[in-house]
Structure formats: C-alpha cells, structure tokens
Amino acid sequence: MLYDVIVSGLGPAGSTAAYELASRGLKVLAFDKEKFPRYKPCGGCVSLKAEKILPFDFKAVIEDTVYGAVFTFKSKRPISIMSHRPIGYNVNRDKFDNLLKEKAREAGTEIKEGERVIGIEQGNGHIDIKTSQGSYKAKILIGADGANGIVGRDVLGFDSKLCAVAIEAEIPYDKEKIAVLKGRLLIDFGCIPHGYAWVFPKANSLSVGIAGLSIKVKGQVKKYFADFVKKEKVLSHANISKVYGWTIPYFSGAMQRIVNGRVLAVGDVAHMVDPFLGEGIYYAIRSGQLAAKVISERIADDTINLNSYNEAIATELYPELEAAAKIGKWVYTYPRLWYRILESEPALLERYYDVIRGEGSYKEFYATIVSRIKARPWRLIVRWIKGCFSDTNQRKDVNQNLKSAV
Ligand SMILES: Cc1cc2nc3c(=O)[nH]c(=O)nc-3n(C[C@H](O)[C@H](O)[C@H](O)COP(=O)(O)OP(=O)(O)OC[C@H]3O[C@@H](n4cnc5c(N)ncnc54)[C@H](O)[C@@H]3O)c2cc1C
C-alpha cells in the first residue's frame, strides 16, 4: 500500500500535521517509538498563542492557568509580575500529547505506537520507511521525531551542536502548599550561563528544570541544576529522585535544512524553539499546520515539489524567531543588566506577556527594549556598573555592552 504521508513521531508537531492531513482526506500513517501516554521532559507551559491556533480545546488536560511570573536573579531579588488575563496553561505532556494524538486518530490517521522508524530511503516517486516492525511506502515523509530522532539526523543534517542542554524533573508536591504557587511561573536568571531555571506548578506536582546553551554550559548542567535546587526556597523540602536530561534545538538562524526531496521537518527537527523563552510547543503545532497545508496543495502534482514549505516557514515563523534570537543573545550575555532593567521597568514584561498571548510580536518587543535603553543609557550604565561590583565574574566592557544592546 502506498500512503500519501508517513509521519515519524507523535509529539505536538507530528500529531498536528497528521490531524490536519487526515482531516483533508489524505491517507496518513503515523509512528511513535513510545506507547502513549509517555513522558516527555518539558516545562509543559502552553502559551495562549498556541491555544489560539489549536482547532480543539484542551481544557481537560490543563493543570494550571498561568497569569504571570515571579522572576528572580540567582534565587534572590524577586519581582512578581502578574496580569489580570492568562498568558498560558501548564499541562503534563503525557496527557497533552496523548490528547493531540487521539485527535489525529479521530481525524482518520492510522496510528502505530511502540513502533520506531529505523530506516529511510528516498526511492523513485516514493519513500521507503523501515520500522522496528515492518516496511512501508509513502509519497511524503514528515520528520516529527524531535531533537533525537532519525529523520533530522539521517536526512536533514540536524546539527546537535546548535542545541541547549536541559534537565527536568516532575516532583510530587503537597496540594496545599502548591496552592500558593498556582497561577504563576517561577523563572530564575543568572543561575546558568546563557539560560534560566524554572519551577512551573501543576495540579499535584512541580516541573523543575534548567536549560542553557550547550557550548556555554560545558557539561556542567547537573551542577547548575543542583545549585539551583539548593538555593530555591520553594524546593527546600522537595524530594527530587529522578531527573531527565534532554536537548533543546533552539532556532539559531535560517540555515537549518527543513526540506530534502520528499521529506519535511517540523517542530524540534526543524530547530524551531524560541531562543529567548524556550517555547517549542507553539512552533511545533504551527510548523505541523504549515507542512500539512503545503503537502495538501502539492500532493496531486506528478513531481512533488515541497519548496514552498521553506517559504511558508521563512515568511511566518523565522522573523519572530530571529527577533527572539536577538533578544536572547543580549539578555543571556548580560543577565545582570537585563535584570536591572526588569527591576526598574517591570511594565516591560507586561509587553512581553502580549507576545506570549500572540497579541504582540517579538519584533515590537525588541524595538521597545532598544528604545528604553536608548532613552536612558547613563542610568543603565550606572546600574550595570553597580552590578559588576557585586559580581566580578560578570565584568564586561560597558561600551561593547551598550553597542550590542542597541
Ligand atoms: C526540559 C524542557 C522543557 C521545555 N519546556 C517547554 C515549555 O514549557 N513550553 C514549550 O512550549 N516548550 C518547551 N520545551 C520545548 C518543547 O518540549 C519541544 O519544542 C516540543 O516538544 C517539540 O515538539 P515535537 O513534536 O517537535 O517533538 P517531541 O515533542 O520531542 O516529539 C517527538 C516524538 O517522536 C518520537 N520519536 C523519536 N524518535 C522516533 C523514531 N525513530 N521513530 C518514531 N518515533 C520517534 C518520540 O517518542 C516523541 O514522541 C521544553 C523542552 C525541554 C527539553
């Protein structure tokens, strides 16, 4: 049997692509190496922007509604910035991903769980897929098997050096104590080079994690995680018995290959994680939708040309990811200065919440930061110098700092 599309991986990217394609009447077969519900290391914060593009609701799997965050610097100097409207929802990925996969099944996708894709060959007019349990043929393959999948590695030259490294733990937490943490994320800057740590409340547990650029973290991620857990008051009685390491393929420029012949990459395979916030679920869902749109437009052609997927991604997603990369580069290179700005202008973050809601853009947010810095450069220099004296490791050239900021 020749399928229209085979999907490798049933995270948010693969399930969304499968759902959209099957809903349009295409014959879709999708594999995941795991049997669901399965654990996926993730903070599990789904932005309002992501909710807006999903064609069905996921209320049944929401663990907490997020209205803002408490920011800290090295677990000190807390700033609470709460909004009256939600910015996102905390979910457990086992339930959330299971729901998305079941929606793909209901739409008509043939789903095979616990079956790993192990070989891919582009034949004449089709693709041969080998799995742990058999062989299959399709006109098109979607690579949705994440940061450690086979499609990126074998077909698209996935660059694992362009990743952040992360550690995450889901820890059971007293229901009464959790009540005071609900509604907000806890985000700590300065605890890891080029990254941050978090505590995200769920119904009966906390997602605790840390992530930083692999080239800066230099194999020390476990140490940074242990230091953060030791300092963070909320975690003082927490019993963290099991932690998971993972990679985050953040967007680092449009050089990542996302199309090769009849193969398309979506989500993490396409390096589509926001390099400032680390948000990947929205981009996984949206790239799955864009891939499905392009495929459904091209599938009837004799020679299937999927290059318009490059254009769709470049037009819709890269400009935002590029602006997020600029902000991320600056913030994580100068976390102390960033934190001083936050302390003096917390309203800036409310602008950022609009970005998370999909009501403002990263480009606008970047322009706002730059204009604030330009408007008050001397005050910022003084603040930054004060910060340098309280931590000599953070010393950098002031002029260079301002140049990169602007
Ligand atoms: C620690 C951590 C915290 C994060 N926190 C957040 C957050 O709070 N909010 C947010 O928006 N993003 C977050 N992200 C990013 C987010 O988790 C990812 O961007 C998102 O899961 C990408 O979705 P995906 O569908 O592309 O891949 P994945 O979710 O990784 O799904 C890939 C699927 O492919 C399957 N698979 C792998 N290999 C094969 C194979 N050979 N054959 C068949 N199946 C295979 C896997 O089992 C998996 O089910 C976080 C990431 C990490 C690591």
Short mmCIF file of C-alpha atoms and ligand atoms in Angstrom, two decimals:
data_model
loop_
_atom_site.label_atom_id
_atom_site.label_comp_id
_atom_site.label_asym_id
_atom_site.label_seq_id
_atom_site.Cartn_x
_atom_site.Cartn_y
_atom_site.Cartn_z
CA MET A 1 0.00 0.00 0.00
CA LEU A 2 1.25 3.49 -0.86
CA TYR A 3 0.36 6.07 1.82
CA ASP A 4 0.13 9.75 0.94
CA VAL A 5 2.12 10.72 4.03
CA ILE A 6 4.02 8.92 6.77
CA VAL A 7 4.71 10.85 9.97
CA SER A 8 7.63 9.85 12.18
CA GLY A 9 6.91 10.96 15.76
CA LEU A 10 3.68 11.92 17.51
CA GLY A 11 4.61 14.89 19.67
CA PRO A 12 2.70 18.17 19.08
CA ALA A 13 4.30 18.67 15.64
CA GLY A 14 3.60 15.17 14.26
CA SER A 15 0.11 14.83 15.73
CA THR A 16 -0.90 18.25 14.42
CA ALA A 17 0.43 17.54 10.93
CA ALA A 18 -1.32 14.14 10.92
CA TYR A 19 -4.59 15.66 12.19
CA GLU A 20 -4.58 18.37 9.50
CA LEU A 21 -3.69 15.99 6.66
CA ALA A 22 -6.19 13.30 7.64
CA SER A 23 -8.89 15.97 8.08
CA ARG A 24 -8.24 16.98 4.45
CA GLY A 25 -8.84 13.38 3.36
CA LEU A 26 -5.24 12.23 2.83
CA LYS A 27 -4.14 8.70 3.69
CA VAL A 28 -1.81 9.15 6.67
CA LEU A 29 0.19 6.64 8.70
CA ALA A 30 1.99 7.84 11.85
CA PHE A 31 4.53 6.11 14.10
CA ASP A 32 5.84 6.79 17.55
CA LYS A 33 8.53 4.67 19.15
CA GLU A 34 6.74 5.03 22.52
CA LYS A 35 3.38 3.75 23.71
CA PHE A 36 1.23 6.66 24.93
CA PRO A 37 0.78 8.21 27.37
CA ARG A 38 4.55 8.69 27.53
CA TYR A 39 6.77 11.07 29.47
CA LYS A 40 8.45 13.94 27.61
CA PRO A 41 10.84 16.21 29.54
CA CYS A 42 9.19 19.64 29.28
CA GLY A 43 8.06 22.52 31.47
CA GLY A 44 4.68 21.94 29.85
CA CYS A 45 3.71 25.60 29.57
CA VAL A 46 1.43 26.03 26.55
CA SER A 47 1.12 29.68 25.58
CA LEU A 48 -2.13 31.43 24.79
CA LYS A 49 -0.67 31.91 21.30
CA ALA A 50 -0.57 28.11 20.94
CA GLU A 51 -4.10 27.70 22.30
CA LYS A 52 -5.37 30.14 19.68
CA ILE A 53 -4.16 28.05 16.74
CA LEU A 54 -5.34 24.65 18.00
CA PRO A 55 -8.65 23.72 16.34
CA PHE A 56 -9.95 21.98 19.51
CA ASP A 57 -9.80 22.79 23.20
CA PHE A 58 -7.56 21.02 25.68
CA LYS A 59 -9.27 22.12 28.92
CA ALA A 60 -9.48 18.51 30.08
CA VAL A 61 -5.68 18.33 30.47
CA ILE A 62 -4.96 21.79 31.90
CA GLU A 63 -3.23 21.57 35.30
CA ASP A 64 -2.92 25.29 35.99
CA THR A 65 -3.76 28.59 34.30
CA VAL A 66 -0.82 31.00 34.22
CA TYR A 67 -1.31 34.75 34.79
CA GLY A 68 2.31 35.82 35.11
CA ALA A 69 5.61 35.01 36.74
CA VAL A 70 7.88 35.64 39.67
CA PHE A 71 11.35 36.42 38.35
CA THR A 72 14.47 36.06 40.47
CA PHE A 73 18.17 36.59 39.95
CA LYS A 74 20.24 33.73 41.41
CA SER A 75 17.17 32.90 43.56
CA LYS A 76 17.12 36.40 45.08
CA ARG A 77 15.56 39.82 44.35
CA PRO A 78 12.09 38.52 43.42
CA ILE A 79 9.89 40.56 41.09
CA SER A 80 6.29 39.41 40.73
CA ILE A 81 4.64 40.50 37.51
CA MET A 82 1.07 39.28 37.32
CA SER A 83 -1.56 40.10 34.76
CA HIS A 84 -5.35 40.01 35.03
CA ARG A 85 -5.58 37.86 31.90
CA PRO A 86 -4.00 34.41 31.30
CA ILE A 87 -0.77 34.10 29.33
CA GLY A 88 -0.75 30.31 29.12
CA TYR A 89 -1.58 26.95 30.67
CA ASN A 90 0.54 24.36 32.42
CA VAL A 91 -0.04 20.81 31.22
CA ASN A 92 1.60 17.45 31.73
CA ARG A 93 2.98 16.40 28.38
CA ASP A 94 1.94 12.76 28.75
CA LYS A 95 -1.76 13.78 28.81
CA PHE A 96 -1.47 16.74 26.42
CA ASP A 97 0.38 14.76 23.73
CA ASN A 98 -1.98 11.82 24.17
CA LEU A 99 -4.93 14.13 23.52
CA LEU A 100 -3.32 15.54 20.35
CA LYS A 101 -2.51 12.02 19.11
CA GLU A 102 -6.12 10.87 19.72
CA LYS A 103 -7.40 13.88 17.75
CA ALA A 104 -5.16 12.78 14.86
CA ARG A 105 -6.59 9.26 15.13
CA GLU A 106 -10.20 10.55 15.22
CA ALA A 107 -9.48 12.58 12.06
CA GLY A 108 -8.54 9.33 10.26
CA THR A 109 -4.79 8.84 10.82
CA GLU A 110 -3.65 5.23 11.11
CA ILE A 111 -1.51 5.25 14.26
CA LYS A 112 1.16 2.80 15.31
CA GLU A 113 2.55 3.28 18.81
CA GLY A 114 5.62 1.50 20.12
CA GLU A 115 6.99 1.22 16.57
CA ARG A 116 10.28 3.01 15.88
CA VAL A 117 11.33 4.34 12.47
CA ILE A 118 14.78 2.90 11.82
CA GLY A 119 15.47 3.45 8.10
CA ILE A 120 14.54 5.97 5.39
CA GLU A 121 15.27 5.71 1.68
CA GLN A 122 14.10 8.13 -0.97
CA GLY A 123 13.07 5.95 -3.94
CA ASN A 124 11.74 6.85 -7.35
CA GLY A 125 8.48 8.72 -6.76
CA HIS A 126 8.09 7.49 -3.19
CA ILE A 127 9.84 6.97 0.15
CA ASP A 128 10.64 3.61 1.76
CA ILE A 129 10.34 3.58 5.53
CA LYS A 130 11.65 0.77 7.65
CA THR A 131 10.44 0.43 11.23
CA SER A 132 11.16 -1.90 14.14
CA GLN A 133 8.20 -3.98 12.92
CA GLY A 134 7.92 -3.67 9.15
CA SER A 135 8.37 -1.76 5.89
CA TYR A 136 6.07 0.88 4.43
CA LYS A 137 5.85 3.23 1.42
CA ALA A 138 4.62 6.81 1.19
CA LYS A 139 4.72 9.73 -1.23
CA ILE A 140 5.99 12.06 1.52
CA LEU A 141 7.64 11.69 4.93
CA ILE A 142 7.23 14.21 7.75
CA GLY A 143 10.09 14.21 10.25
CA ALA A 144 8.45 15.00 13.60
CA ASP A 145 10.57 12.76 15.79
CA GLY A 146 12.15 15.51 17.86
CA ALA A 147 15.66 16.51 18.85
CA ASN A 148 16.96 12.93 19.00
CA GLY A 149 15.03 11.47 16.07
CA ILE A 150 16.24 9.68 12.97
CA VAL A 151 14.83 11.97 10.27
CA GLY A 152 16.81 15.04 11.28
CA ARG A 153 19.99 13.07 11.78
CA ASP A 154 19.88 10.88 8.65
CA VAL A 155 18.08 13.06 6.10
CA LEU A 156 18.34 16.72 7.06
CA GLY A 157 21.77 17.17 8.64
CA PHE A 158 20.34 18.06 12.07
CA ASP A 159 23.09 19.88 13.99
CA SER A 160 23.09 18.69 17.59
CA LYS A 161 25.74 21.29 18.47
CA LEU A 162 23.11 24.01 17.94
CA CYS A 163 21.13 22.93 20.98
CA ALA A 164 20.64 23.92 24.56
CA VAL A 165 21.03 21.26 27.22
CA ALA A 166 18.33 20.84 29.81
CA ILE A 167 17.49 18.91 32.94
CA GLU A 168 13.92 18.49 34.09
CA ALA A 169 12.18 16.75 36.97
CA GLU A 170 8.49 16.37 37.78
CA ILE A 171 8.26 16.34 41.54
CA PRO A 172 5.16 15.46 43.55
CA TYR A 173 4.24 18.37 45.80
CA ASP A 174 1.86 18.88 48.68
CA LYS A 175 -1.53 20.01 47.31
CA GLU A 176 -1.99 22.68 49.99
CA LYS A 177 1.48 24.12 49.53
CA ILE A 178 1.07 24.16 45.77
CA ALA A 179 -2.00 26.38 46.10
CA VAL A 180 0.21 29.40 46.90
CA LEU A 181 2.36 28.80 43.80
CA LYS A 182 -0.54 28.45 41.39
CA GLY A 183 -1.17 30.90 38.60
CA ARG A 184 2.48 31.90 38.19
CA LEU A 185 5.71 30.60 36.76
CA LEU A 186 8.95 30.97 38.68
CA ILE A 187 11.86 31.93 36.43
CA ASP A 188 15.42 32.44 37.69
CA PHE A 189 18.08 34.24 35.64
CA GLY A 190 21.81 34.17 36.28
CA CYS A 191 21.90 30.58 37.59
CA ILE A 192 23.33 29.02 34.41
CA PRO A 193 25.31 30.52 31.52
CA HIS A 194 23.06 31.56 28.67
CA GLY A 195 19.81 30.17 30.06
CA TYR A 196 17.45 30.07 33.01
CA ALA A 197 15.88 27.78 35.59
CA TRP A 198 12.18 27.33 36.26
CA VAL A 199 9.53 25.99 38.60
CA PHE A 200 6.14 25.52 36.93
CA PRO A 201 3.22 24.42 39.13
CA LYS A 202 0.88 21.62 38.01
CA ALA A 203 -2.16 20.21 39.88
CA ASN A 204 -0.17 17.95 42.24
CA SER A 205 3.43 18.39 41.17
CA LEU A 206 6.05 20.89 40.07
CA SER A 207 8.08 20.88 36.88
CA VAL A 208 11.57 21.94 37.94
CA GLY A 209 14.23 22.44 35.34
CA ILE A 210 17.20 24.33 33.99
CA ALA A 211 18.49 24.90 30.46
CA GLY A 212 21.49 26.65 28.96
CA LEU A 213 23.41 26.81 25.71
CA SER A 214 25.48 23.62 25.46
CA ILE A 215 28.67 25.41 24.33
CA LYS A 216 28.48 27.71 27.38
CA VAL A 217 27.34 25.13 29.93
CA LYS A 218 30.28 22.85 29.08
CA GLY A 219 29.00 19.62 30.58
CA GLN A 220 28.11 21.26 33.94
CA VAL A 221 24.32 21.25 33.63
CA LYS A 222 23.82 18.80 36.55
CA LYS A 223 25.91 21.02 38.81
CA TYR A 224 23.91 24.15 37.86
CA PHE A 225 20.67 22.24 38.47
CA ALA A 226 21.84 21.02 41.90
CA ASP A 227 22.92 24.57 42.87
CA PHE A 228 19.57 26.00 41.80
CA VAL A 229 17.61 23.36 43.75
CA LYS A 230 19.72 24.00 46.84
CA LYS A 231 19.13 27.77 46.73
CA GLU A 232 15.46 27.81 45.74
CA LYS A 233 13.29 28.10 48.87
CA VAL A 234 10.22 26.54 47.23
CA LEU A 235 12.26 23.37 46.72
CA SER A 236 13.78 23.13 50.18
CA HIS A 237 11.68 20.08 51.20
CA ALA A 238 11.25 18.64 47.73
CA ASN A 239 12.31 15.09 47.09
CA ILE A 240 13.89 15.01 43.63
CA SER A 241 14.61 11.37 42.95
CA LYS A 242 14.53 11.25 39.16
CA VAL A 243 15.80 13.84 36.67
CA TYR A 244 15.78 13.71 32.87
CA GLY A 245 18.36 15.23 30.56
CA TRP A 246 17.30 16.43 27.10
CA THR A 247 18.37 18.74 24.30
CA ILE A 248 16.50 21.81 23.07
CA PRO A 249 17.13 22.63 19.39
CA TYR A 250 16.69 26.37 19.60
CA PHE A 251 16.46 28.49 16.47
CA SER A 252 19.89 29.85 15.64
CA GLY A 253 19.41 31.19 12.12
CA ALA A 254 17.63 30.06 9.00
CA MET A 255 20.43 27.70 7.94
CA GLN A 256 18.71 24.56 9.20
CA ARG A 257 17.60 22.35 6.33
CA ILE A 258 13.86 21.65 6.59
CA VAL A 259 13.14 20.12 3.17
CA ASN A 260 15.02 17.38 1.38
CA GLY A 261 13.24 15.94 -1.65
CA ARG A 262 10.07 14.31 -0.31
CA VAL A 263 10.99 14.82 3.34
CA LEU A 264 9.85 17.76 5.50
CA ALA A 265 10.92 18.67 9.04
CA VAL A 266 8.52 20.07 11.64
CA GLY A 267 8.91 21.14 15.28
CA ASP A 268 12.17 20.29 17.03
CA VAL A 269 13.56 18.51 13.95
CA ALA A 270 13.40 21.90 12.23
CA HIS A 271 15.14 23.67 15.18
CA MET A 272 12.01 25.65 15.88
CA VAL A 273 12.37 26.53 19.54
CA ASP A 274 12.22 30.19 20.54
CA PRO A 275 15.79 31.04 21.68
CA PHE A 276 14.67 33.56 24.31
CA LEU A 277 11.85 31.78 26.15
CA GLY A 278 12.46 28.18 25.04
CA GLU A 279 8.90 27.88 23.76
CA GLY A 280 8.68 24.98 21.33
CA ILE A 281 5.10 23.73 21.53
CA TYR A 282 3.59 26.65 19.60
CA TYR A 283 6.20 26.34 16.83
CA ALA A 284 5.75 22.56 16.69
CA ILE A 285 1.99 22.96 16.20
CA ARG A 286 2.27 25.80 13.70
CA SER A 287 5.00 24.16 11.61
CA GLY A 288 2.88 20.96 11.55
CA GLN A 289 -0.04 23.02 10.21
CA LEU A 290 2.08 24.77 7.58
CA ALA A 291 3.59 21.46 6.45
CA ALA A 292 0.09 19.96 6.09
CA LYS A 293 -1.09 22.94 4.05
CA VAL A 294 1.84 22.74 1.63
CA ILE A 295 1.54 18.95 1.28
CA SER A 296 -2.18 19.07 0.58
CA GLU A 297 -1.57 21.68 -2.14
CA ARG A 298 1.28 19.71 -3.78
CA ILE A 299 0.38 16.06 -3.36
CA ALA A 300 -1.58 15.81 -6.62
CA ASP A 301 1.37 17.04 -8.76
CA ASP A 302 3.36 14.45 -10.74
CA THR A 303 6.63 15.78 -9.38
CA ILE A 304 6.01 16.77 -5.82
CA ASN A 305 7.89 19.97 -5.02
CA LEU A 306 7.79 20.89 -1.35
CA ASN A 307 9.97 24.00 -1.53
CA SER A 308 7.04 26.28 -0.76
CA TYR A 309 7.28 24.92 2.81
CA ASN A 310 10.62 26.79 3.07
CA GLU A 311 8.84 29.95 2.01
CA ALA A 312 5.89 29.46 4.38
CA ILE A 313 8.21 28.98 7.35
CA ALA A 314 10.51 31.83 6.29
CA THR A 315 7.56 34.21 5.93
CA GLU A 316 5.59 33.33 9.02
CA LEU A 317 7.92 31.92 11.66
CA TYR A 318 11.51 32.99 11.00
CA PRO A 319 11.01 36.77 11.52
CA GLU A 320 9.70 36.16 15.03
CA LEU A 321 12.35 33.58 15.83
CA GLU A 322 15.05 35.93 14.54
CA ALA A 323 13.81 38.75 16.80
CA ALA A 324 13.66 36.29 19.74
CA ALA A 325 17.25 35.25 18.96
CA LYS A 326 18.43 38.89 19.12
CA ILE A 327 16.76 39.38 22.49
CA GLY A 328 18.03 36.03 23.78
CA LYS A 329 21.59 36.82 22.73
CA TRP A 330 21.57 40.10 24.53
CA VAL A 331 19.67 39.02 27.68
CA TYR A 332 21.72 35.86 28.28
CA THR A 333 25.03 37.56 27.56
CA TYR A 334 24.23 40.31 30.06
CA PRO A 335 21.75 38.76 32.51
CA ARG A 336 22.68 41.17 35.31
CA LEU A 337 21.96 44.25 33.21
CA TRP A 338 18.73 42.65 31.93
CA TYR A 339 17.65 42.03 35.49
CA ARG A 340 18.36 45.62 36.50
CA ILE A 341 16.18 46.77 33.62
CA LEU A 342 13.40 44.43 34.74
CA GLU A 343 13.61 45.76 38.30
CA SER A 344 13.31 49.34 37.16
CA GLU A 345 10.76 48.74 34.41
CA PRO A 346 8.57 45.76 35.28
CA ALA A 347 5.94 47.09 32.87
CA LEU A 348 8.25 45.94 30.07
CA LEU A 349 7.32 42.38 30.92
CA GLU A 350 3.64 43.13 30.50
CA ARG A 351 4.50 43.99 26.91
CA TYR A 352 6.20 40.62 26.70
CA TYR A 353 3.10 38.85 28.02
CA ASP A 354 1.30 40.17 24.92
CA VAL A 355 3.91 38.39 22.80
CA ILE A 356 3.21 35.14 24.67
CA ARG A 357 -0.50 35.71 24.09
CA GLY A 358 0.06 36.22 20.37
CA GLU A 359 -1.22 39.80 20.68
CA GLY A 360 2.15 41.46 20.08
CA SER A 361 5.26 40.47 18.20
CA TYR A 362 8.84 39.80 19.20
CA LYS A 363 9.88 42.42 16.67
CA GLU A 364 7.83 45.07 18.50
CA PHE A 365 9.10 43.89 21.88
CA TYR A 366 12.70 44.09 20.71
CA ALA A 367 12.11 47.62 19.42
CA THR A 368 10.64 48.57 22.82
CA ILE A 369 13.69 47.29 24.71
CA VAL A 370 16.05 49.13 22.37
CA SER A 371 14.11 52.38 22.70
CA ARG A 372 14.17 52.14 26.54
CA ILE A 373 17.93 51.59 26.50
CA LYS A 374 18.48 54.47 24.10
CA ALA A 375 16.27 56.78 26.14
CA ARG A 376 18.22 56.28 29.39
CA PRO A 377 21.72 54.99 28.58
CA TRP A 378 23.54 56.64 31.51
CA ARG A 379 21.21 55.33 34.18
CA LEU A 380 21.61 51.87 32.72
CA ILE A 381 25.39 52.17 32.69
CA VAL A 382 25.39 53.13 36.38
CA ARG A 383 23.11 50.21 37.22
CA TRP A 384 25.22 47.84 35.22
CA ILE A 385 28.45 49.03 36.89
CA LYS A 386 26.87 48.55 40.34
CA GLY A 387 26.01 45.00 39.27
CA CYS A 388 29.61 44.40 38.17
CA PHE A 389 30.93 45.33 41.61
CA SER A 390 28.64 42.83 43.25
CA ASP A 391 29.81 40.03 40.94
CA THR A 392 33.24 40.37 39.39
CA ASN A 393 32.62 37.43 37.07
CA GLN A 394 30.08 39.50 35.22
CA ARG A 395 32.50 42.31 34.25
CA LYS A 396 32.33 43.25 30.61
CA ASP A 397 33.15 46.30 28.59
CA VAL A 398 30.37 48.85 29.07
CA ASN A 399 30.62 50.34 25.63
CA GLN A 400 30.54 46.99 23.94
CA ASN A 401 27.59 46.05 26.10
CA LEU A 402 25.55 49.03 25.00
CA LYS A 403 26.58 48.61 21.40
CA SER A 404 25.28 45.01 21.35
CA ALA A 405 22.16 46.03 23.18
CA VAL A 406 21.32 48.64 20.57
C1 LIG B 1 13.32 20.42 29.59
C2 LIG B 1 12.48 21.08 28.53
C3 LIG B 1 11.49 21.99 28.88
C4 LIG B 1 10.67 22.57 27.90
N1 LIG B 1 9.65 23.40 28.30
C5 LIG B 1 8.81 23.91 27.36
C6 LIG B 1 7.66 24.66 27.75
O1 LIG B 1 7.36 24.84 28.95
N2 LIG B 1 6.86 25.17 26.78
C7 LIG B 1 7.13 24.98 25.44
O2 LIG B 1 6.39 25.50 24.59
N3 LIG B 1 8.20 24.24 25.05
C8 LIG B 1 9.01 23.69 25.97
N4 LIG B 1 10.06 22.88 25.58
C9 LIG B 1 10.22 22.58 24.14
C10 LIG B 1 9.20 21.52 23.71
O3 LIG B 1 9.21 20.44 24.62
C11 LIG B 1 9.53 20.99 22.30
O4 LIG B 1 9.87 22.07 21.48
C12 LIG B 1 8.34 20.23 21.71
O5 LIG B 1 8.08 19.06 22.44
C13 LIG B 1 8.63 19.85 20.25
O6 LIG B 1 7.61 19.05 19.76
P1 LIG B 1 7.90 17.98 18.60
O7 LIG B 1 6.60 17.37 18.30
O8 LIG B 1 8.70 18.59 17.54
O9 LIG B 1 8.88 16.88 19.27
P2 LIG B 1 8.69 15.96 20.55
O10 LIG B 1 7.69 16.52 21.46
O11 LIG B 1 10.06 15.69 21.05
O12 LIG B 1 8.08 14.60 19.97
C14 LIG B 1 8.86 13.73 19.21
C15 LIG B 1 8.22 12.34 19.22
O13 LIG B 1 8.94 11.50 18.31
C16 LIG B 1 9.10 10.22 18.88
N5 LIG B 1 10.24 9.58 18.23
C17 LIG B 1 11.56 9.85 18.39
N6 LIG B 1 12.31 9.07 17.59
C18 LIG B 1 11.45 8.28 16.89
C19 LIG B 1 11.61 7.28 15.89
N7 LIG B 1 12.82 6.94 15.46
N8 LIG B 1 10.52 6.66 15.42
C20 LIG B 1 9.27 7.02 15.86
N9 LIG B 1 9.05 7.96 16.80
C21 LIG B 1 10.13 8.59 17.30
C22 LIG B 1 9.27 10.49 20.36
O14 LIG B 1 8.92 9.35 21.13
C23 LIG B 1 8.31 11.67 20.59
O15 LIG B 1 7.02 11.22 20.96
C24 LIG B 1 10.88 22.28 26.53
C25 LIG B 1 11.88 21.37 26.17
C26 LIG B 1 12.66 20.76 27.15
C27 LIG B 1 13.69 19.74 26.75
#
